[in-house]
Coordinates of C-alpha atoms in Angstrom, one line a residue:
M10 CA 0.0 0.0 0.0
R11 CA 2.9 2.4 0.9
V12 CA 4.7 1.6 -2.4
L13 CA 1.4 2.2 -4.3
L14 CA 1.0 5.6 -2.6
V15 CA 4.6 6.6 -3.5
L16 CA 3.9 5.6 -7.2
V17 CA 0.7 7.7 -7.2
L18 CA 2.6 10.7 -5.8
V19 CA 5.4 10.3 -8.3
L20 CA 3.1 10.0 -11.2
G21 CA 1.0 12.9 -10.0
C22 CA 4.1 15.1 -9.7
S23 CA 5.2 14.1 -13.2
A24 CA 1.8 14.9 -14.6
L25 CA 2.0 18.4 -13.0
A26 CA 5.5 19.0 -14.3
R27 CA 5.6 21.5 -17.1
S28 CA 6.7 20.2 -20.5
Y29 CA 7.9 22.7 -23.1
T30 CA 7.2 22.4 -26.8
A31 CA 9.6 23.4 -29.6
D32 CA 8.0 26.8 -30.3
W33 CA 8.8 30.3 -28.9
T34 CA 5.4 30.7 -27.2
S35 CA 6.0 27.7 -25.1
L36 CA 9.8 28.2 -24.5
D37 CA 9.4 31.9 -23.6
S38 CA 6.9 31.0 -20.9
R39 CA 9.5 29.1 -18.9
P40 CA 10.3 30.9 -15.6
L41 CA 13.9 31.9 -15.3
P42 CA 15.6 29.8 -12.5
P43 CA 15.7 32.1 -9.5
W44 CA 19.5 31.7 -8.8
Y45 CA 20.3 33.9 -11.8
D46 CA 18.3 37.0 -10.7
G47 CA 19.7 36.8 -7.2
A48 CA 23.4 36.5 -8.4
K49 CA 23.6 39.9 -10.1
F50 CA 27.3 39.8 -10.9
G51 CA 29.3 37.4 -13.0
I52 CA 32.7 37.1 -14.7
F53 CA 33.0 36.5 -18.5
V54 CA 36.2 34.9 -19.8
H55 CA 37.2 35.2 -23.4
W56 CA 40.1 32.7 -24.1
G57 CA 41.1 30.8 -27.1
V58 CA 43.6 30.7 -30.0
F59 CA 42.8 34.4 -30.7
S60 CA 44.8 35.1 -27.5
V61 CA 48.0 34.1 -29.3
P62 CA 48.2 36.8 -31.9
G63 CA 46.6 39.1 -29.3
F64 CA 46.2 41.9 -31.9
G65 CA 43.1 44.0 -32.5
S66 CA 40.6 41.7 -30.8
E67 CA 39.2 38.1 -30.6
W68 CA 37.9 38.8 -34.1
F69 CA 41.5 38.8 -35.5
W70 CA 41.1 35.8 -37.8
W71 CA 38.0 37.3 -39.5
H72 CA 39.6 40.8 -39.7
W73 CA 42.8 39.3 -41.2
R74 CA 41.4 36.7 -43.6
G75 CA 37.7 37.6 -43.9
Q76 CA 38.0 41.4 -44.3
L77 CA 41.6 41.7 -45.3
D78 CA 42.0 44.5 -42.8
P79 CA 45.2 46.5 -43.6
K80 CA 46.3 46.7 -40.0
C81 CA 46.0 43.0 -39.5
M82 CA 47.7 42.3 -42.9
K83 CA 50.6 44.5 -41.9
F84 CA 50.9 42.9 -38.4
M85 CA 51.2 39.5 -40.0
A86 CA 53.6 40.6 -42.7
D87 CA 55.8 42.2 -40.1
N88 CA 55.8 39.4 -37.5
Y89 CA 55.2 36.1 -39.3
P90 CA 56.7 34.3 -42.3
P91 CA 54.8 34.3 -45.7
G92 CA 52.2 31.7 -45.9
F93 CA 51.6 31.5 -42.1
S94 CA 48.0 30.4 -41.4
Y95 CA 45.8 31.0 -38.5
P96 CA 45.6 27.3 -37.4
E97 CA 49.4 27.5 -36.9
F98 CA 48.7 29.7 -33.8
A99 CA 47.0 26.8 -32.0
P100 CA 50.3 25.0 -31.0
Q101 CA 51.4 28.3 -29.4
F102 CA 48.2 28.4 -27.2
R103 CA 50.0 26.3 -24.6
A104 CA 48.7 27.9 -21.3
P105 CA 51.7 26.6 -19.2
F106 CA 50.8 28.8 -16.3
F107 CA 47.1 28.1 -16.3
D108 CA 46.1 27.5 -12.7
P109 CA 42.4 27.0 -12.5
E110 CA 42.5 27.2 -8.6
H111 CA 44.0 30.6 -8.8
W112 CA 41.6 31.8 -11.4
A113 CA 38.7 30.6 -9.2
D114 CA 40.2 32.3 -6.2
V115 CA 40.3 35.6 -8.1
F116 CA 36.7 35.2 -9.3
E117 CA 35.5 34.4 -5.8
A118 CA 37.4 37.4 -4.5
S119 CA 35.7 39.6 -7.1
G120 CA 32.3 38.9 -5.5
A121 CA 31.0 37.3 -8.6
K122 CA 28.4 34.5 -8.2
Y123 CA 28.8 32.9 -11.6
V124 CA 31.5 32.5 -14.2
V125 CA 31.1 32.1 -18.0
L126 CA 34.0 30.7 -20.1
T127 CA 34.2 30.7 -23.9
A128 CA 33.9 27.0 -24.6
K129 CA 34.0 27.8 -28.4
H130 CA 34.2 31.2 -30.1
H131 CA 33.6 32.0 -33.7
E132 CA 37.0 30.5 -34.7
G133 CA 35.6 27.1 -34.0
F134 CA 38.4 26.0 -31.6
T135 CA 36.9 24.2 -28.6
N136 CA 38.4 24.5 -25.1
W137 CA 37.6 20.9 -24.4
G138 CA 38.3 17.7 -26.3
S139 CA 35.2 17.8 -28.5
P140 CA 34.8 14.7 -30.6
F141 CA 33.4 16.9 -33.4
S142 CA 36.4 19.2 -33.6
W143 CA 39.2 16.9 -34.3
N144 CA 42.7 18.4 -33.9
W145 CA 41.1 21.8 -33.4
N146 CA 40.6 21.6 -29.6
S147 CA 42.6 22.2 -26.5
V148 CA 43.2 18.5 -25.8
D149 CA 44.5 17.5 -29.2
T150 CA 46.8 20.6 -29.6
G151 CA 48.0 23.7 -27.7
P152 CA 47.5 23.1 -23.9
H153 CA 46.7 19.4 -24.3
R154 CA 44.2 19.7 -21.4
D155 CA 40.5 20.1 -20.8
L156 CA 40.3 23.8 -20.0
V157 CA 36.5 23.8 -19.7
G158 CA 36.5 20.9 -17.2
D159 CA 39.5 22.1 -15.2
L160 CA 38.1 25.5 -14.6
G161 CA 34.6 24.2 -14.0
D162 CA 35.9 21.9 -11.2
A163 CA 37.7 24.8 -9.5
V164 CA 34.8 27.2 -9.8
R165 CA 32.3 24.8 -8.4
K166 CA 34.5 24.1 -5.4
R167 CA 33.8 27.7 -4.4
S168 CA 30.0 27.4 -4.8
L169 CA 30.1 29.6 -7.9
R170 CA 27.7 28.8 -10.8
Y171 CA 29.4 27.8 -14.0
G172 CA 28.3 28.8 -17.5
L173 CA 29.7 28.3 -21.0
Y174 CA 29.7 30.6 -24.0
H175 CA 29.1 28.8 -27.3
S176 CA 29.2 30.3 -30.8
L177 CA 26.7 28.7 -33.1
F178 CA 28.5 29.7 -36.3
E179 CA 32.2 29.3 -37.3
W180 CA 33.7 31.8 -39.6
F181 CA 35.6 29.4 -41.9
N182 CA 34.1 26.0 -41.4
P183 CA 33.5 24.5 -44.9
L184 CA 30.2 23.0 -43.9
Y185 CA 28.9 26.3 -42.6
L186 CA 30.2 28.2 -45.6
S187 CA 28.4 25.6 -47.9
D188 CA 25.1 26.0 -46.0
K189 CA 25.5 29.8 -46.2
K190 CA 26.1 29.6 -49.9
N191 CA 22.9 27.6 -50.2
G192 CA 20.9 30.4 -48.4
F193 CA 20.7 28.2 -45.3
K194 CA 18.4 25.8 -47.0
T195 CA 20.7 23.0 -46.1
Q196 CA 21.8 22.1 -42.5
E197 CA 25.0 20.1 -43.0
F198 CA 26.9 22.2 -40.5
V199 CA 24.1 22.1 -37.9
M200 CA 23.5 18.4 -38.0
Q201 CA 27.1 17.2 -38.4
K202 CA 29.0 19.7 -36.2
M203 CA 27.1 22.4 -34.3
L204 CA 24.2 20.5 -32.6
P205 CA 26.1 17.3 -31.8
E206 CA 28.9 19.4 -30.2
L207 CA 26.4 21.5 -28.2
Y208 CA 24.7 18.4 -26.9
N209 CA 28.1 16.9 -26.0
M210 CA 29.0 20.1 -24.1
V211 CA 25.8 20.1 -22.1
V212 CA 25.8 16.4 -21.1
R213 CA 29.5 16.4 -20.3
Y214 CA 29.9 19.6 -18.3
K215 CA 26.3 20.4 -17.1
P216 CA 26.6 24.2 -17.3
E217 CA 24.0 26.2 -15.5
L218 CA 24.1 28.9 -18.1
I219 CA 24.5 28.8 -21.9
W220 CA 25.7 32.1 -23.4
S221 CA 24.8 31.5 -27.0
D222 CA 26.3 33.7 -29.7
G223 CA 27.1 33.7 -33.4
D224 CA 23.5 33.4 -34.5
W225 CA 22.7 36.5 -36.5
E226 CA 23.5 35.3 -40.0
A227 CA 20.7 32.7 -40.1
P228 CA 17.2 32.2 -38.7
D229 CA 16.5 30.1 -35.6
T230 CA 15.0 27.4 -37.9
Y231 CA 18.4 26.9 -39.5
W232 CA 20.0 26.4 -36.1
N233 CA 17.2 24.1 -34.8
S234 CA 17.2 26.4 -31.8
T235 CA 13.7 25.6 -30.5
E236 CA 14.2 21.9 -30.7
F237 CA 17.4 22.2 -28.8
L238 CA 15.9 24.4 -26.1
A239 CA 12.9 22.1 -25.7
W240 CA 15.3 19.3 -24.9
L241 CA 17.4 21.5 -22.7
Y242 CA 14.4 22.6 -20.6
N243 CA 12.6 19.2 -20.6
D244 CA 15.2 16.4 -20.6
S245 CA 18.7 17.6 -20.2
P246 CA 20.7 17.0 -17.0
V247 CA 20.4 20.7 -16.2
K248 CA 16.8 21.2 -17.0
D249 CA 15.9 22.6 -13.6
T250 CA 18.8 25.1 -13.3
I251 CA 19.8 26.0 -16.8
V252 CA 19.7 29.7 -17.8
T253 CA 19.9 30.8 -21.4
N254 CA 20.2 34.2 -23.2
D255 CA 18.5 35.4 -26.4
R256 CA 20.9 34.8 -29.2
W257 CA 19.3 31.8 -31.0
G258 CA 18.8 33.1 -34.5
A259 CA 18.4 36.3 -36.5
G260 CA 15.7 38.4 -34.9
C261 CA 15.7 36.6 -31.6
A262 CA 17.7 39.2 -29.6
C263 CA 15.6 41.1 -27.1
K264 CA 12.6 39.0 -28.1
H265 CA 13.1 35.2 -27.4
G266 CA 15.0 33.0 -25.1
G267 CA 15.8 33.2 -21.3
Y268 CA 17.2 36.6 -20.2
Y269 CA 17.9 39.3 -22.8
N270 CA 21.4 40.6 -23.9
C271 CA 19.9 42.6 -26.7
A272 CA 23.3 43.9 -27.8
D273 CA 26.8 43.9 -26.5
K274 CA 27.2 46.4 -23.7
Y275 CA 23.4 47.0 -23.8
T276 CA 22.1 49.7 -21.4
P277 CA 18.4 50.3 -21.4
G278 CA 17.1 53.8 -20.9
Q279 CA 14.2 52.8 -18.7
L280 CA 13.3 49.8 -16.5
P281 CA 12.8 46.8 -18.8
K282 CA 9.9 44.4 -18.3
H283 CA 12.1 41.4 -18.9
K284 CA 15.2 40.2 -17.1
W285 CA 18.3 41.4 -18.9
E286 CA 22.1 41.3 -18.6
K287 CA 24.8 43.8 -19.5
C288 CA 28.0 42.2 -20.7
T289 CA 31.0 44.4 -20.9
S290 CA 34.8 44.1 -20.8
V291 CA 37.6 45.6 -18.7
D292 CA 39.5 46.1 -21.9
L293 CA 37.3 48.6 -23.7
R294 CA 38.6 47.6 -27.2
S295 CA 38.5 43.9 -27.0
W296 CA 37.0 40.9 -25.3
G297 CA 40.1 38.7 -25.9
Y298 CA 43.6 39.4 -24.7
R299 CA 45.5 42.2 -26.5
R300 CA 49.3 42.4 -26.3
N301 CA 49.3 46.1 -27.1
M302 CA 46.5 47.3 -24.8
K303 CA 47.1 50.5 -22.9
I304 CA 46.0 51.5 -19.4
V305 CA 43.9 54.3 -20.8
E306 CA 41.9 51.7 -22.7
L307 CA 40.9 49.9 -19.6
M308 CA 37.9 50.6 -17.3
D309 CA 39.0 51.9 -14.0
L310 CA 37.3 50.7 -10.8
P311 CA 35.0 53.7 -10.3
N312 CA 33.6 53.3 -13.8
I313 CA 33.0 49.6 -13.3
I314 CA 31.1 50.2 -10.1
E315 CA 29.4 53.5 -10.6
V316 CA 28.6 55.9 -13.4
G317 CA 30.7 58.3 -15.4
D318 CA 31.8 59.5 -18.8
I319 CA 34.9 57.9 -20.3
A320 CA 36.6 58.2 -23.6
I321 CA 37.3 54.9 -25.3
A322 CA 38.5 53.6 -28.7
S323 CA 36.1 51.9 -31.0
S324 CA 35.8 48.1 -30.4
P325 CA 35.0 45.6 -33.1
L326 CA 31.7 44.4 -31.7
H327 CA 29.3 42.4 -33.8
R328 CA 26.4 43.8 -31.9
P329 CA 25.6 47.6 -31.8
T330 CA 26.6 49.5 -28.7
T331 CA 25.2 52.8 -27.4
I332 CA 27.5 55.6 -28.8
L333 CA 26.9 59.1 -27.6
S334 CA 29.3 61.1 -29.7
Y335 CA 32.5 60.9 -31.7
D336 CA 35.8 62.3 -30.5
E337 CA 38.9 62.6 -32.7
G338 CA 38.0 60.1 -35.4
E339 CA 38.4 56.6 -34.0
R340 CA 37.8 57.5 -30.4
L341 CA 34.3 57.4 -29.0
V342 CA 32.7 58.8 -25.9
L343 CA 30.7 56.0 -24.3
R344 CA 28.5 56.3 -21.2
S345 CA 29.8 53.9 -18.6
Q346 CA 26.7 52.9 -16.7
D347 CA 27.7 49.8 -15.1
L348 CA 27.3 47.7 -11.9
V349 CA 25.2 50.1 -9.9
R350 CA 23.0 51.3 -12.7
T351 CA 22.6 47.8 -14.2
V352 CA 21.4 46.3 -10.9
A353 CA 19.2 49.3 -10.1
M354 CA 17.6 48.8 -13.6
G355 CA 16.9 45.1 -12.8
G356 CA 19.8 43.6 -14.8
N357 CA 22.8 41.4 -14.2
Y358 CA 26.3 42.6 -14.8
L359 CA 28.8 40.3 -16.6
L360 CA 32.3 41.7 -16.6
N361 CA 34.8 40.2 -19.0
V362 CA 38.5 39.6 -18.8
G363 CA 40.8 38.1 -21.5
P364 CA 43.6 35.9 -20.2
T365 CA 46.9 35.5 -21.9
P366 CA 47.8 32.5 -24.1
D367 CA 50.2 31.5 -21.2
G368 CA 47.1 31.0 -19.0
T369 CA 47.5 34.0 -16.7
I370 CA 45.0 36.8 -15.9
P371 CA 46.7 40.1 -16.6
V372 CA 47.5 41.7 -13.2
L373 CA 45.5 44.9 -14.0
F374 CA 42.5 42.8 -14.7
E375 CA 43.0 40.9 -11.4
E376 CA 43.3 44.3 -9.6
R377 CA 40.0 45.5 -11.1
L378 CA 38.2 42.3 -10.1
R379 CA 39.6 42.3 -6.5
G380 CA 38.6 45.9 -6.2
V381 CA 35.0 45.1 -7.2
G382 CA 35.1 42.4 -4.6
A383 CA 36.3 44.8 -1.9
W384 CA 33.5 47.2 -2.7
L385 CA 30.9 44.3 -2.7
T386 CA 32.2 43.1 0.7
V387 CA 30.7 46.4 2.2
N388 CA 27.9 47.1 -0.3
G389 CA 26.9 43.7 -1.5
E390 CA 23.8 43.7 0.8
A391 CA 22.3 46.2 -1.6
I392 CA 23.2 44.3 -4.7
Y393 CA 22.7 40.5 -4.2
G394 CA 19.1 39.4 -4.2
S395 CA 17.9 43.0 -4.6
N396 CA 15.0 44.3 -6.7
P397 CA 14.4 47.5 -8.6
W398 CA 12.7 50.1 -6.4
R399 CA 9.7 52.1 -7.5
V400 CA 12.2 54.8 -8.4
Q401 CA 15.5 53.7 -10.0
R402 CA 17.4 57.0 -9.9
Q403 CA 16.9 60.4 -8.4
N404 CA 15.7 63.2 -10.6
K405 CA 16.9 61.4 -13.6
T406 CA 20.5 62.1 -12.6
D407 CA 23.2 59.6 -12.4
T408 CA 24.4 60.5 -8.9
V409 CA 21.9 58.5 -6.8
W410 CA 20.5 55.1 -7.7
F411 CA 18.1 52.9 -5.7
T412 CA 17.5 49.2 -5.1
S413 CA 15.3 47.4 -2.6
K414 CA 15.2 44.1 -0.7
G415 CA 12.5 43.1 1.7
S416 CA 11.4 46.2 3.5
A417 CA 14.8 48.0 3.1
V418 CA 15.5 50.6 0.4
Y419 CA 19.1 51.3 -0.6
A420 CA 20.4 54.5 -2.1
F421 CA 23.8 54.4 -3.9
I422 CA 25.7 57.7 -3.7
T423 CA 28.0 57.6 -6.8
T424 CA 29.4 61.1 -6.4
K425 CA 30.8 62.4 -3.1
P426 CA 28.6 65.2 -1.8
T427 CA 30.2 68.6 -1.5
K428 CA 28.3 69.2 1.8
N429 CA 27.9 67.1 4.9
Y430 CA 24.4 66.1 4.0
I431 CA 22.4 64.6 1.1
I432 CA 18.8 65.1 0.2
L433 CA 16.7 62.2 -1.1
Y434 CA 13.5 63.4 -2.6
D435 CA 11.6 60.1 -3.3
P436 CA 11.5 58.1 -0.1
K437 CA 8.3 58.6 2.0
T438 CA 9.3 58.7 5.7
S439 CA 7.5 57.6 8.8
V440 CA 8.1 57.7 12.6
S441 CA 10.0 54.4 12.3
T442 CA 12.4 55.5 9.6
K443 CA 16.0 54.7 10.2
V444 CA 19.0 55.4 8.1
T445 CA 22.5 53.8 8.2
L446 CA 25.5 53.8 6.0
L447 CA 26.6 50.3 4.9
G448 CA 29.8 49.5 6.7
N449 CA 28.9 51.8 9.6
P450 CA 26.2 50.6 12.1
T451 CA 25.7 54.1 13.6
L452 CA 22.2 55.6 13.0
L453 CA 22.4 58.7 10.9
H454 CA 20.3 61.8 11.7
W455 CA 17.7 62.8 9.2
S456 CA 14.8 65.3 8.9
P457 CA 11.8 65.5 6.5
I458 CA 11.9 68.1 3.8
Q459 CA 8.3 68.2 2.9
V460 CA 4.9 66.7 3.8
G461 CA 4.7 64.4 0.8
G462 CA 8.1 62.8 1.3
G463 CA 11.8 63.3 1.0
L464 CA 14.5 63.6 3.7
A465 CA 17.8 65.3 4.4
I466 CA 20.4 63.0 5.8
A467 CA 23.4 64.2 7.8
L468 CA 26.4 62.3 6.5
P469 CA 29.5 61.3 8.5
E470 CA 32.9 61.7 7.0
L471 CA 32.6 59.3 4.1
P472 CA 35.5 56.8 4.1
F473 CA 37.5 56.0 1.1
V474 CA 36.0 52.9 -0.6
P475 CA 37.1 51.1 -3.7
G476 CA 35.1 52.5 -6.6
Q477 CA 34.1 55.7 -4.7
A478 CA 30.4 54.8 -4.2
W479 CA 28.6 54.6 -0.9
T480 CA 25.3 53.0 0.1
L481 CA 22.7 54.2 2.5
R482 CA 20.2 51.8 3.9
L483 CA 16.7 53.2 4.7
D484 CA 14.3 51.2 6.8
G485 CA 10.7 52.3 7.5
V486 CA 10.2 54.2 4.2
L487 CA 7.9 53.8 1.3

């Protein structure tokens, strides 16, 4: 009788379990696993054969051989013998100093809650021993080790979530080029290479996030995206925890999938109705490692954490970014609206670093990551697990941003006040209102400024903090 009861309960639960069909209406109805929204901050890692030339960006092969870019042509002519081919870079991708435990220590110290590694970029080289990428993977050549598996083991030891970036297309794969020539009416590349490899990656490494990319040249029907996602959500070993983005075919971005990327370095102008993520890079010109990067081309800590105007050089992104104005030809002025703004607007923040072909994280990148972690040690209460408040920023300025969690409201001060007080216009106070500065348990004095709401808060001497952004906690306000 007891066994029968168990069977009835199991069958009943199975009947109630949601099954998703291979169409966007069904797939888009899947709730996002809650771990992702609570995490808020992750680390992106672009690493591959492109790290060896380390010139221009991770798009070097395409710029050199696909676009015949003069700068790339000259770089190769000046530094490599005639006839040198891109695959000859692979044996130089040795990663002798790759220490996944150290990498994981740095990522943990950054305060990130998830890590996303490029398992395969557009060059087609896989950072694991893919059986569908013979001699063009990190086990058969170069490091001769399973980079995806080694980093995953180290990251998970520290209770961080592990995700994998995967490019659907490959620039110069003959099967893909043949399908492209046929107007994507054939699917030789998808059936023989892309899909089997993607299934292999999921079953073998059980990522909790798939950061899909390289989709924009063909529709989702060519990639068989909906069929794959239906399997991923219904039957895969990660069906209950997997998170996906929105890059599954031309026209899918900001419309279909899990959370939305919309575009590289996407920054919405108002609170989106759908969960989103901003991905950006410490190196403002590239996602992959560049041997010739300059310190002025890197995001400094205040611009990672808070909000400010910074001049950058144009970067070869395949997705549009928000450009405000041009400055001296190649240089652009881009609004850096990052961790604080992103979280206040309901997004997650994915910050990229590009390791060297030797397997090290450049020390300036490590310094930035540890600086973010030091700031989050004090202010993380207002970031992790938070929600957008009814007002995201004060008076449409970029100096005060808000989040909320439970009954608490948090106000981020991203510019040091010139006086010893600050006025917040939007909170509605009560007799039980209390205000503290995160990192300092002392109650701060405050007074109402008008009947309808708002308060003036007396500030202590604000301590130096990494990133120069301070957080007030307000209890008992509406």
